[in-house]
PDB file of C-alpha atoms in Angstrom:
ATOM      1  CA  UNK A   1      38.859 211.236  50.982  1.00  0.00           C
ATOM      2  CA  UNK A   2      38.732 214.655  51.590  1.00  0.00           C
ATOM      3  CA  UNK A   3      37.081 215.877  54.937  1.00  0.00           C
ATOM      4  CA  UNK A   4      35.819 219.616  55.246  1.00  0.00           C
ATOM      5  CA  UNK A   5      34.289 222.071  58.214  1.00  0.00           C
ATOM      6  CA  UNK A   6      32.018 224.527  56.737  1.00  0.00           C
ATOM      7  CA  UNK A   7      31.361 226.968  60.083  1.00  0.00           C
ATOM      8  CA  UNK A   8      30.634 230.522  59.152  1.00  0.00           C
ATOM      9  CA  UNK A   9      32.363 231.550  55.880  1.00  0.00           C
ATOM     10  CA  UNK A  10      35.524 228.767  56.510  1.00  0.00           C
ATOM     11  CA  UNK A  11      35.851 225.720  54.883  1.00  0.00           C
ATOM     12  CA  UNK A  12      38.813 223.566  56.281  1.00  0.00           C
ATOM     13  CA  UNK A  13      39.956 220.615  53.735  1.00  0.00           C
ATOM     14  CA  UNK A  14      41.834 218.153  55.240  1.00  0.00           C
ATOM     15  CA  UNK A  15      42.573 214.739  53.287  1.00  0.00           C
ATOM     16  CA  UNK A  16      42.256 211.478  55.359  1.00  0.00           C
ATOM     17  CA  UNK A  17      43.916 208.271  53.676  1.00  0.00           C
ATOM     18  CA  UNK A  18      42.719 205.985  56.623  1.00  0.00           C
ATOM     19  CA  UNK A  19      40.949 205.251  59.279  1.00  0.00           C
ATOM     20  CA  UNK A  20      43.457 206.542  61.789  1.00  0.00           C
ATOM     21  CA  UNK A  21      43.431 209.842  60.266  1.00  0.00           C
ATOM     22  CA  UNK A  22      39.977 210.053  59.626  1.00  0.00           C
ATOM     23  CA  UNK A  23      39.595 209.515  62.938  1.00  0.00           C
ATOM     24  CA  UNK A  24      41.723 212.289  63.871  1.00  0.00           C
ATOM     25  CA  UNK A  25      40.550 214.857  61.609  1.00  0.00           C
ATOM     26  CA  UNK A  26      36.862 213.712  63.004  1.00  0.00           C
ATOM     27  CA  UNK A  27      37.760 214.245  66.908  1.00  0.00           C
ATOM     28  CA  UNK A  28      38.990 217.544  66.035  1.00  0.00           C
ATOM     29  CA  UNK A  29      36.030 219.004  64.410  1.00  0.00           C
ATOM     30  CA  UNK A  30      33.693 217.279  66.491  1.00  0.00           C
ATOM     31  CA  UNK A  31      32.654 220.428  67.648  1.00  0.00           C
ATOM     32  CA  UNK A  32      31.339 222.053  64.777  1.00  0.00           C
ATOM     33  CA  UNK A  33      28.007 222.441  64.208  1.00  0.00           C
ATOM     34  CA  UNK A  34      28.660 220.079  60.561  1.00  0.00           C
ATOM     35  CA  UNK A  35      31.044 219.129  58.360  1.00  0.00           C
ATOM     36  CA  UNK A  36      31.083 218.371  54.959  1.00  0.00           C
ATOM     37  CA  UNK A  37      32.484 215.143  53.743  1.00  0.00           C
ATOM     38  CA  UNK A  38      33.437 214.619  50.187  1.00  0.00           C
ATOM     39  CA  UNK A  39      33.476 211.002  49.063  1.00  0.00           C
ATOM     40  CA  UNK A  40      33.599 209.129  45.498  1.00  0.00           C
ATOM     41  CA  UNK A  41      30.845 206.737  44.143  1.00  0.00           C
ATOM     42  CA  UNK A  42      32.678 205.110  41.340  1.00  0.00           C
ATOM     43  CA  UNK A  43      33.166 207.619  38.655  1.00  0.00           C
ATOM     44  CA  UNK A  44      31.663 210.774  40.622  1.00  0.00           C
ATOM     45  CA  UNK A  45      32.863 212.959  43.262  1.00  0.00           C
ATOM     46  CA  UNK A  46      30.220 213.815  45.699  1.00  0.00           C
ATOM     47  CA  UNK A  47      29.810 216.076  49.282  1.00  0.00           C
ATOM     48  CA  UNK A  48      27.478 215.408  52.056  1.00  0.00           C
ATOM     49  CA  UNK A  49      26.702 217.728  55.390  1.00  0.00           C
ATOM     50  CA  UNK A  50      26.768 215.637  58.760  1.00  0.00           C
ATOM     51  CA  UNK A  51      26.197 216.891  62.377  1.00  0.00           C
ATOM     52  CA  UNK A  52      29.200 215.684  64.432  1.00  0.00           C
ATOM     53  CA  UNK A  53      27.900 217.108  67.608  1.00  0.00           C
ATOM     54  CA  UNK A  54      25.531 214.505  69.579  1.00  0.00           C
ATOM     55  CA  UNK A  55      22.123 215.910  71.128  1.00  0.00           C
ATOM     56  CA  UNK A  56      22.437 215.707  74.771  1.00  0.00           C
ATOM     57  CA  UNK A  57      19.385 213.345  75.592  1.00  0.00           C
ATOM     58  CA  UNK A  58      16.136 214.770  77.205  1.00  0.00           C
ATOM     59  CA  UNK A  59      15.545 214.258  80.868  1.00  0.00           C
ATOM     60  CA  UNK A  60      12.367 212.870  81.025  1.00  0.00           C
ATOM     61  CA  UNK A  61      10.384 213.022  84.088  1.00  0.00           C
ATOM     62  CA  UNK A  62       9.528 210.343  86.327  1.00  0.00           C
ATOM     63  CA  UNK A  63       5.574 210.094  85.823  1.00  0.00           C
ATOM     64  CA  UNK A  64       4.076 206.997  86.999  1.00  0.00           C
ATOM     65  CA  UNK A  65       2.633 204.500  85.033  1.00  0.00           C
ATOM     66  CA  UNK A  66      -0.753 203.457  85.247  1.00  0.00           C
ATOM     67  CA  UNK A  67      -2.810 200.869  84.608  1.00  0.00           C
ATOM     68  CA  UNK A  68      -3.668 199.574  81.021  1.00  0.00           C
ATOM     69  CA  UNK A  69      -5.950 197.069  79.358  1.00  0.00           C
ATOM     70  CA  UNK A  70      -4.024 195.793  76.498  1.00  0.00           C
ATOM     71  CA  UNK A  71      -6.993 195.994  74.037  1.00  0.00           C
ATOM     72  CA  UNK A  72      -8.331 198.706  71.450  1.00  0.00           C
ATOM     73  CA  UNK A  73     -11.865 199.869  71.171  1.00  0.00           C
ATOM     74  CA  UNK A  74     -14.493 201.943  69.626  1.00  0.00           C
ATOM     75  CA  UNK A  75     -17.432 203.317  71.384  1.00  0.00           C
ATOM     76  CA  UNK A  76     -20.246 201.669  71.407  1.00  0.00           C
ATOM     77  CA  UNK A  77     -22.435 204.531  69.858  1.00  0.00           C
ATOM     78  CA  UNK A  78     -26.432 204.198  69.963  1.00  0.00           C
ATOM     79  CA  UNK A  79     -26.699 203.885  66.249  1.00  0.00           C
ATOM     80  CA  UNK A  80     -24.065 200.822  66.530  1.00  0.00           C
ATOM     81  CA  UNK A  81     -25.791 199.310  69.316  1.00  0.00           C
ATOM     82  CA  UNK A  82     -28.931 199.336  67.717  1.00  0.00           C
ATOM     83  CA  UNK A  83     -27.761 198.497  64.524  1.00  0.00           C
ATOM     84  CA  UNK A  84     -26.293 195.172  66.382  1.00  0.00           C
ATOM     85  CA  UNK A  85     -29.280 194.457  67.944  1.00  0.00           C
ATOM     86  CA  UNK A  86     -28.635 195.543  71.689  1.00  0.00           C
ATOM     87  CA  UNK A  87     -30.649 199.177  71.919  1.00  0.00           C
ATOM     88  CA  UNK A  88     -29.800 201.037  74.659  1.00  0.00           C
ATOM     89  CA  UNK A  89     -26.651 199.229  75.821  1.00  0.00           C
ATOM     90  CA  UNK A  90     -23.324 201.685  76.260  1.00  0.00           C
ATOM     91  CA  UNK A  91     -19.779 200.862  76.674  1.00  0.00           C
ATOM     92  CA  UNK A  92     -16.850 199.809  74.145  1.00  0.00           C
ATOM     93  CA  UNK A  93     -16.518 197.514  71.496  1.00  0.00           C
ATOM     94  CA  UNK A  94     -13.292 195.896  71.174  1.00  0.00           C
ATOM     95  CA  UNK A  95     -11.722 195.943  68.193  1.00  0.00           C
ATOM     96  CA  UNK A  96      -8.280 194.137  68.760  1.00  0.00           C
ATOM     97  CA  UNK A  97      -6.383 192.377  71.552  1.00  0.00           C
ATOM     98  CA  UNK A  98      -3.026 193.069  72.139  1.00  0.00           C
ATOM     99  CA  UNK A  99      -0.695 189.849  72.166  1.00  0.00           C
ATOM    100  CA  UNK A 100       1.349 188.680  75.103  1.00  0.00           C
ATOM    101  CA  UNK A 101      -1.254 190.970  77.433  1.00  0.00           C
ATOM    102  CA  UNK A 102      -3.252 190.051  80.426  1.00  0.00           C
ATOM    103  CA  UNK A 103      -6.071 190.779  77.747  1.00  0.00           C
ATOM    104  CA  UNK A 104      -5.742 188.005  76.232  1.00  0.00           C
ATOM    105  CA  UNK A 105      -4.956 185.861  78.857  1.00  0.00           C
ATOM    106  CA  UNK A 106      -8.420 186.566  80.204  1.00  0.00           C
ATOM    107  CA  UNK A 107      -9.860 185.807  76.723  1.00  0.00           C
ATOM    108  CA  UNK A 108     -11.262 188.884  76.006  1.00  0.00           C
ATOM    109  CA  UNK A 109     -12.037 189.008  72.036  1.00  0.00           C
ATOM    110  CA  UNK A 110     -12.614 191.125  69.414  1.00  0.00           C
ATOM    111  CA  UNK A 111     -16.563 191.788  69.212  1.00  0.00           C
ATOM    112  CA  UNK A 112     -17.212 192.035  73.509  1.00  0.00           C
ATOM    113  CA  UNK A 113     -18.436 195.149  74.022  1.00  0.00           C
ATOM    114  CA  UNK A 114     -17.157 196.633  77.682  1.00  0.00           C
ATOM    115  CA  UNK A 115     -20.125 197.901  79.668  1.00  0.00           C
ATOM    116  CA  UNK A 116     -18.085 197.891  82.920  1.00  0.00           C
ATOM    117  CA  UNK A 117     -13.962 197.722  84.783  1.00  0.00           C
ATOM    118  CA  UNK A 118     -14.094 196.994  88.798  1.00  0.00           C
ATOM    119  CA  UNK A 119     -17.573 198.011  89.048  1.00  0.00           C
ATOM    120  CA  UNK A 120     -18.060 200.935  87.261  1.00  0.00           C
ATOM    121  CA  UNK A 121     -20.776 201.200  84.786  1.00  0.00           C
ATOM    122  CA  UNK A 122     -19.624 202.497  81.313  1.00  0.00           C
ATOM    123  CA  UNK A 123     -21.495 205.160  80.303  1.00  0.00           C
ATOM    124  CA  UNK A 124     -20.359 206.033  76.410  1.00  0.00           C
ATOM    125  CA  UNK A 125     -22.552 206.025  73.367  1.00  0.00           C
ATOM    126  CA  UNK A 126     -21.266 209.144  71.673  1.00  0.00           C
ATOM    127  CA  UNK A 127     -17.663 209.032  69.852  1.00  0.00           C
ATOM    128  CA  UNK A 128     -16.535 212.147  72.175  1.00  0.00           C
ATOM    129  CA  UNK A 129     -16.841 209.458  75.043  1.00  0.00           C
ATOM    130  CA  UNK A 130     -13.743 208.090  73.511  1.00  0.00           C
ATOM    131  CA  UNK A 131     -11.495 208.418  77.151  1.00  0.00           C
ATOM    132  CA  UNK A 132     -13.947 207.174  78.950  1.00  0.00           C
ATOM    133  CA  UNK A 133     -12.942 203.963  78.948  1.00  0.00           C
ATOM    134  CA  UNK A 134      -8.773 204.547  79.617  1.00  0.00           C
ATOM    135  CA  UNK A 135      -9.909 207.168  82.449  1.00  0.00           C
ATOM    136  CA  UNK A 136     -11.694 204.292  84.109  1.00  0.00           C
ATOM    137  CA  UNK A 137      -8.996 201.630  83.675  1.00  0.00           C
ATOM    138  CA  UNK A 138      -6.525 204.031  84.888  1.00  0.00           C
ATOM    139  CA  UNK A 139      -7.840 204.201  88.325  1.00  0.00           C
ATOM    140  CA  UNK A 140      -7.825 200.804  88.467  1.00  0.00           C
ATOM    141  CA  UNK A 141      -4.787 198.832  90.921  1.00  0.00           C
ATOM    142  CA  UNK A 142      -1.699 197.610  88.780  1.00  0.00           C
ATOM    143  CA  UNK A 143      -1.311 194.250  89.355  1.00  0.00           C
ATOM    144  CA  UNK A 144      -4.215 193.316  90.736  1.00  0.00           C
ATOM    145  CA  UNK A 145      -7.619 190.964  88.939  1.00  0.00           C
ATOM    146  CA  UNK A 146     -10.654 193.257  88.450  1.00  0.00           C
ATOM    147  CA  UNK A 147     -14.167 192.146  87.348  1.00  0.00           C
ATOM    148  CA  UNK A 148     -14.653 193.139  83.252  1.00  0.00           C
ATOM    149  CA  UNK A 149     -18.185 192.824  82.025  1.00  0.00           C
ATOM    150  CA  UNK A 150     -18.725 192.397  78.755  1.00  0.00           C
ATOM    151  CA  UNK A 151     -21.764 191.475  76.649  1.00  0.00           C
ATOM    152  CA  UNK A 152     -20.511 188.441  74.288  1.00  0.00           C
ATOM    153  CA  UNK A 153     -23.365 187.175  71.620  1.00  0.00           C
ATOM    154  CA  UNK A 154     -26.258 188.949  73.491  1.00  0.00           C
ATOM    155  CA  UNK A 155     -24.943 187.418  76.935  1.00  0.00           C
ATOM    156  CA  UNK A 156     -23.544 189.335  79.888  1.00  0.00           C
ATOM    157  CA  UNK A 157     -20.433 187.480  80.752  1.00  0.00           C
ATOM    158  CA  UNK A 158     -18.369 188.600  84.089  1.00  0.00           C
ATOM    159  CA  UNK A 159     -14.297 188.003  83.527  1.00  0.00           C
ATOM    160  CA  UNK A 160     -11.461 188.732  85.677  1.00  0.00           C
ATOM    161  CA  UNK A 161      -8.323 190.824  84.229  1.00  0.00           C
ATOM    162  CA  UNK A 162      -5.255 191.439  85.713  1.00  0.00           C
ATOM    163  CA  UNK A 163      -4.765 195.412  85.133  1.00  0.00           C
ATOM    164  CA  UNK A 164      -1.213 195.303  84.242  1.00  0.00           C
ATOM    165  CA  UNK A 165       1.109 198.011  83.868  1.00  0.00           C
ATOM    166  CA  UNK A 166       0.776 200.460  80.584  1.00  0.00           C
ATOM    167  CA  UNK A 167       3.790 200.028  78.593  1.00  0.00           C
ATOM    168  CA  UNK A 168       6.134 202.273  77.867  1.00  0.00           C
ATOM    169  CA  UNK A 169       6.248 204.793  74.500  1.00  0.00           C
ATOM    170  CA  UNK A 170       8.288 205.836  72.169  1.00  0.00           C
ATOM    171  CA  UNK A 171       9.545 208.666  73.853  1.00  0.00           C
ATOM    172  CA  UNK A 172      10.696 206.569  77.055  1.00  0.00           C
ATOM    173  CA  UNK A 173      13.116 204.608  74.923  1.00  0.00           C
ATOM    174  CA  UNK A 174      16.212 204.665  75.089  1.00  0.00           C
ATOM    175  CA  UNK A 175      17.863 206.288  72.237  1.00  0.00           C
ATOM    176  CA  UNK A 176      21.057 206.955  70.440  1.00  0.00           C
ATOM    177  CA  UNK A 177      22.478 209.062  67.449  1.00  0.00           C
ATOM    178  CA  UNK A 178      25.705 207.983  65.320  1.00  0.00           C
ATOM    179  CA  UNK A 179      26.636 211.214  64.095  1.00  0.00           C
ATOM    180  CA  UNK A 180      29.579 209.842  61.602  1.00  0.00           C
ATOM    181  CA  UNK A 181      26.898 208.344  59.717  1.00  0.00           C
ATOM    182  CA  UNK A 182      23.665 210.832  60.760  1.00  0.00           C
ATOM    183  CA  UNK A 183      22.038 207.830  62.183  1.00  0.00           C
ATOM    184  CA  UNK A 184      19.470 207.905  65.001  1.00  0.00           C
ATOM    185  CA  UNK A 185      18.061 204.836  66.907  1.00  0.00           C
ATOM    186  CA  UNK A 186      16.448 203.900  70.066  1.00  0.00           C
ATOM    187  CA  UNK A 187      15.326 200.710  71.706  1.00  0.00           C
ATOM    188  CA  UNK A 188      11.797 198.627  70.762  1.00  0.00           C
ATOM    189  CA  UNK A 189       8.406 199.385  72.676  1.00  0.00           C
ATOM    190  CA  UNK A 190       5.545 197.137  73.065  1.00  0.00           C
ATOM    191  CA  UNK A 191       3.527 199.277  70.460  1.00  0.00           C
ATOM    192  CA  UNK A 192       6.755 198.538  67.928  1.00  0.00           C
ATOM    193  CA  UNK A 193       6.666 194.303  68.334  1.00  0.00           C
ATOM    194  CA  UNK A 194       2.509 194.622  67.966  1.00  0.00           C
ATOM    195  CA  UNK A 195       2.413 196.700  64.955  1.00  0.00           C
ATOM    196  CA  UNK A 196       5.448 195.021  63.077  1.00  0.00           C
ATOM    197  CA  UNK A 197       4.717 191.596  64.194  1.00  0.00           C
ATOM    198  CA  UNK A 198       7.907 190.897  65.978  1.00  0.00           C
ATOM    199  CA  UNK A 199       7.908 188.105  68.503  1.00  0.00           C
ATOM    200  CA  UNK A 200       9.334 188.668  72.249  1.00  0.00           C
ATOM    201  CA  UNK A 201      12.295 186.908  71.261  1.00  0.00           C
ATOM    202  CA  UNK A 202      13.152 189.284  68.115  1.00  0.00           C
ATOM    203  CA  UNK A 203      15.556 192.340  69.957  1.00  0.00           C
ATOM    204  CA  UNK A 204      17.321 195.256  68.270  1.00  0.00           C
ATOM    205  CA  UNK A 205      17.416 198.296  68.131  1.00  0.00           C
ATOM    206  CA  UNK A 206      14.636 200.597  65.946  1.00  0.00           C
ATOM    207  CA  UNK A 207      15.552 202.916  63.518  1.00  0.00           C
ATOM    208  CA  UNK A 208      14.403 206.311  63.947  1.00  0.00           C
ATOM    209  CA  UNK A 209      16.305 208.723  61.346  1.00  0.00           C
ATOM    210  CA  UNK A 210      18.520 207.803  58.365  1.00  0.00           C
ATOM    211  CA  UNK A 211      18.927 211.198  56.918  1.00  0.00           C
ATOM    212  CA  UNK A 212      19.283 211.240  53.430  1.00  0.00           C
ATOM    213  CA  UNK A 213      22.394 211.767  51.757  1.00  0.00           C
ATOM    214  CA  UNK A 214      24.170 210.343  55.077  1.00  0.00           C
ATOM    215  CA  UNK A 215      26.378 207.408  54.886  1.00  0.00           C
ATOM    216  CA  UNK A 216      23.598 205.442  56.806  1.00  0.00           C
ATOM    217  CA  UNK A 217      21.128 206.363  54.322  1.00  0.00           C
ATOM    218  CA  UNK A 218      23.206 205.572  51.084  1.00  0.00           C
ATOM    219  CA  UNK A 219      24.071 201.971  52.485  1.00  0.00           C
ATOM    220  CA  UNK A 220      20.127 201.433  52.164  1.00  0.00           C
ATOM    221  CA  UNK A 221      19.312 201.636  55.932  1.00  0.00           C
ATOM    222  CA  UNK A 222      15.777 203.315  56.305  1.00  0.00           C
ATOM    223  CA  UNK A 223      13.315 204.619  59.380  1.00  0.00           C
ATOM    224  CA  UNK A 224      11.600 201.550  60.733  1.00  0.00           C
ATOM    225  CA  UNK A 225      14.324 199.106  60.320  1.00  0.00           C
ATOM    226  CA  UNK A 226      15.520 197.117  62.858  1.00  0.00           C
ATOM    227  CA  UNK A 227      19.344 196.680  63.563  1.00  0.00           C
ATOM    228  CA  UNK A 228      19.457 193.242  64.903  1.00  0.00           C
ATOM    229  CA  UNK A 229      23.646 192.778  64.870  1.00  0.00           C
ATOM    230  CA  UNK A 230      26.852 195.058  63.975  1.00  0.00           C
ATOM    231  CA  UNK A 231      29.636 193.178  62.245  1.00  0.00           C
ATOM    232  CA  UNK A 232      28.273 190.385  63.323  1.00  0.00           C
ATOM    233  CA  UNK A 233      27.598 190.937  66.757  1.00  0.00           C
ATOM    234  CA  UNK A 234      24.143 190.803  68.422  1.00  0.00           C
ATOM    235  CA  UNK A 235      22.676 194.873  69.229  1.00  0.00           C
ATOM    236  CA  UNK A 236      19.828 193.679  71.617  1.00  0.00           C
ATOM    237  CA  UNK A 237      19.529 197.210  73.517  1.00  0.00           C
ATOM    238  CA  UNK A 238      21.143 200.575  73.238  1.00  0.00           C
ATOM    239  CA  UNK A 239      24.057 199.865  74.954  1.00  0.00           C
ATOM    240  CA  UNK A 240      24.925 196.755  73.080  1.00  0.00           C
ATOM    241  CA  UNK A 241      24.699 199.278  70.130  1.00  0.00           C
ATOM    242  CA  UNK A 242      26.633 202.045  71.204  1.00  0.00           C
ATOM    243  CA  UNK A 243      29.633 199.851  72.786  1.00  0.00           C
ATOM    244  CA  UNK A 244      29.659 198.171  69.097  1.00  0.00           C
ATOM    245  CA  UNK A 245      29.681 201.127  67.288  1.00  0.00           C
ATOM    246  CA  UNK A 246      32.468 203.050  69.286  1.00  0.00           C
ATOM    247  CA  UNK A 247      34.669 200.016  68.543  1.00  0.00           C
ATOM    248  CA  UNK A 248      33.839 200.312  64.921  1.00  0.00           C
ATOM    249  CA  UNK A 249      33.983 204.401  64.379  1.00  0.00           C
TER     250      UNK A 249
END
């Protein structure tokens, strides 16, 4: 398989029978900005660009978290409330509770509408309220039961939540690229097991590029995917994965 470096105007060609040598040949243009691998697929003879050089991951600052209500709403505008019978009533409608949550421990549903968190009064009825309702539960304590009203089938019912922690995003995974095979990854978020469906005890890692053309993206791998075991071996976090993978490129 022949292995090239196009920087600038060179192109280096270097042949590598095996894995040893592509190995080799690999370390020592690992600092190029690509490379350009040539590879058959039965009858053809093809050439792909990969970016051997790993992206040095972004510090992220250390912002606190703050405290989260595991449900979505919408507001409660004046047209809705008075289409659903309750004139003059402001606050949030919930629209879904979040599994696993302190939510829906508390049995909040979908249909309450939120008129108040730890004693303030909710005050939306217009959609540019939206924040009103996240600005409020933020100030709340983390860890720590606070009084919920909601209105549930024309009733004012009083329920304690626990305002737990918010949970962490996307881009406060952990992630990792595989260069060789222009493969990015990082670890699963709350937001990723809700939307997808996967239980607490599914664990990977979540696919977050599979460029096209790459080795990773010819095998069939694509973004959203989750990488559950290499040969055989469980990947439950990033540095399952990476361990695995250094032992296999």
């Amino acid at each position: 398989t022949p292995l090239y470096s196009s920087a600038a105007s060179d192109v280096y060609k270097r042949q590598v029978a095996d894995l040893a040598a592509f190995r080799a040949v690999w370390a020592e243009l690992s600092t190029k900005d690509q490379v350009m691998l040539g590879f058959r697929r039965r009858h053809e003879s093809l050439l792909t660009l990969v970016k051997p050089t790993r992206k040095k991951p972004t510090e992220r600052g250390g912002e606190l978290r703050k405290a989260w209500l595991g449900v979505k709403t919408q507001v409660l505008t004046s047209d809705l409330a008075q289409a659903l019978g309750m004139p003059g009533t402001k606050g949030f409608r919930v629209t879904e509770v979040y599994p696993w949550t302190e939510a829906a421990k508390a049995g909040l549903r979908v249909g309450d509408i939120l008129t108040s968190i730890g004693g303030t009064t909710l005050e939306a009825f217009r959609a540019r309220d939206a924040q009103e309702l996240k600005q409020v539960v933020e100030r709340q304590p983390i860890g720590k039961a606070v009084e919920v009203a909601v209105m549930r089938a024309g009733q004012r019912t009083p329920m304690q939540v626990v305002m737990q922690e918010s949970p962490g995003t996307a881009t406060d995974a952990k992630s990792a690229e595989v260069a060789a095979i222009e493969l990015e990854v990082r670890e699963l978020t709350f937001i990723d097991r809700v939307e997808h469906r996967w239980p607490e005890e599914v664990v990977g890692v979540l696919i977050t590029e599979a460029t096209s053309g790459g080795w990773a993206g010819m095998a069939g791998l694509l973004i959203d995917d989750l990488i559950v075991s290499v040969e055989d071996e469980a990947v439950p976090d990033i540095g399952s994965f990476e361990r695995v993978m250094k032992g296999v490129l």
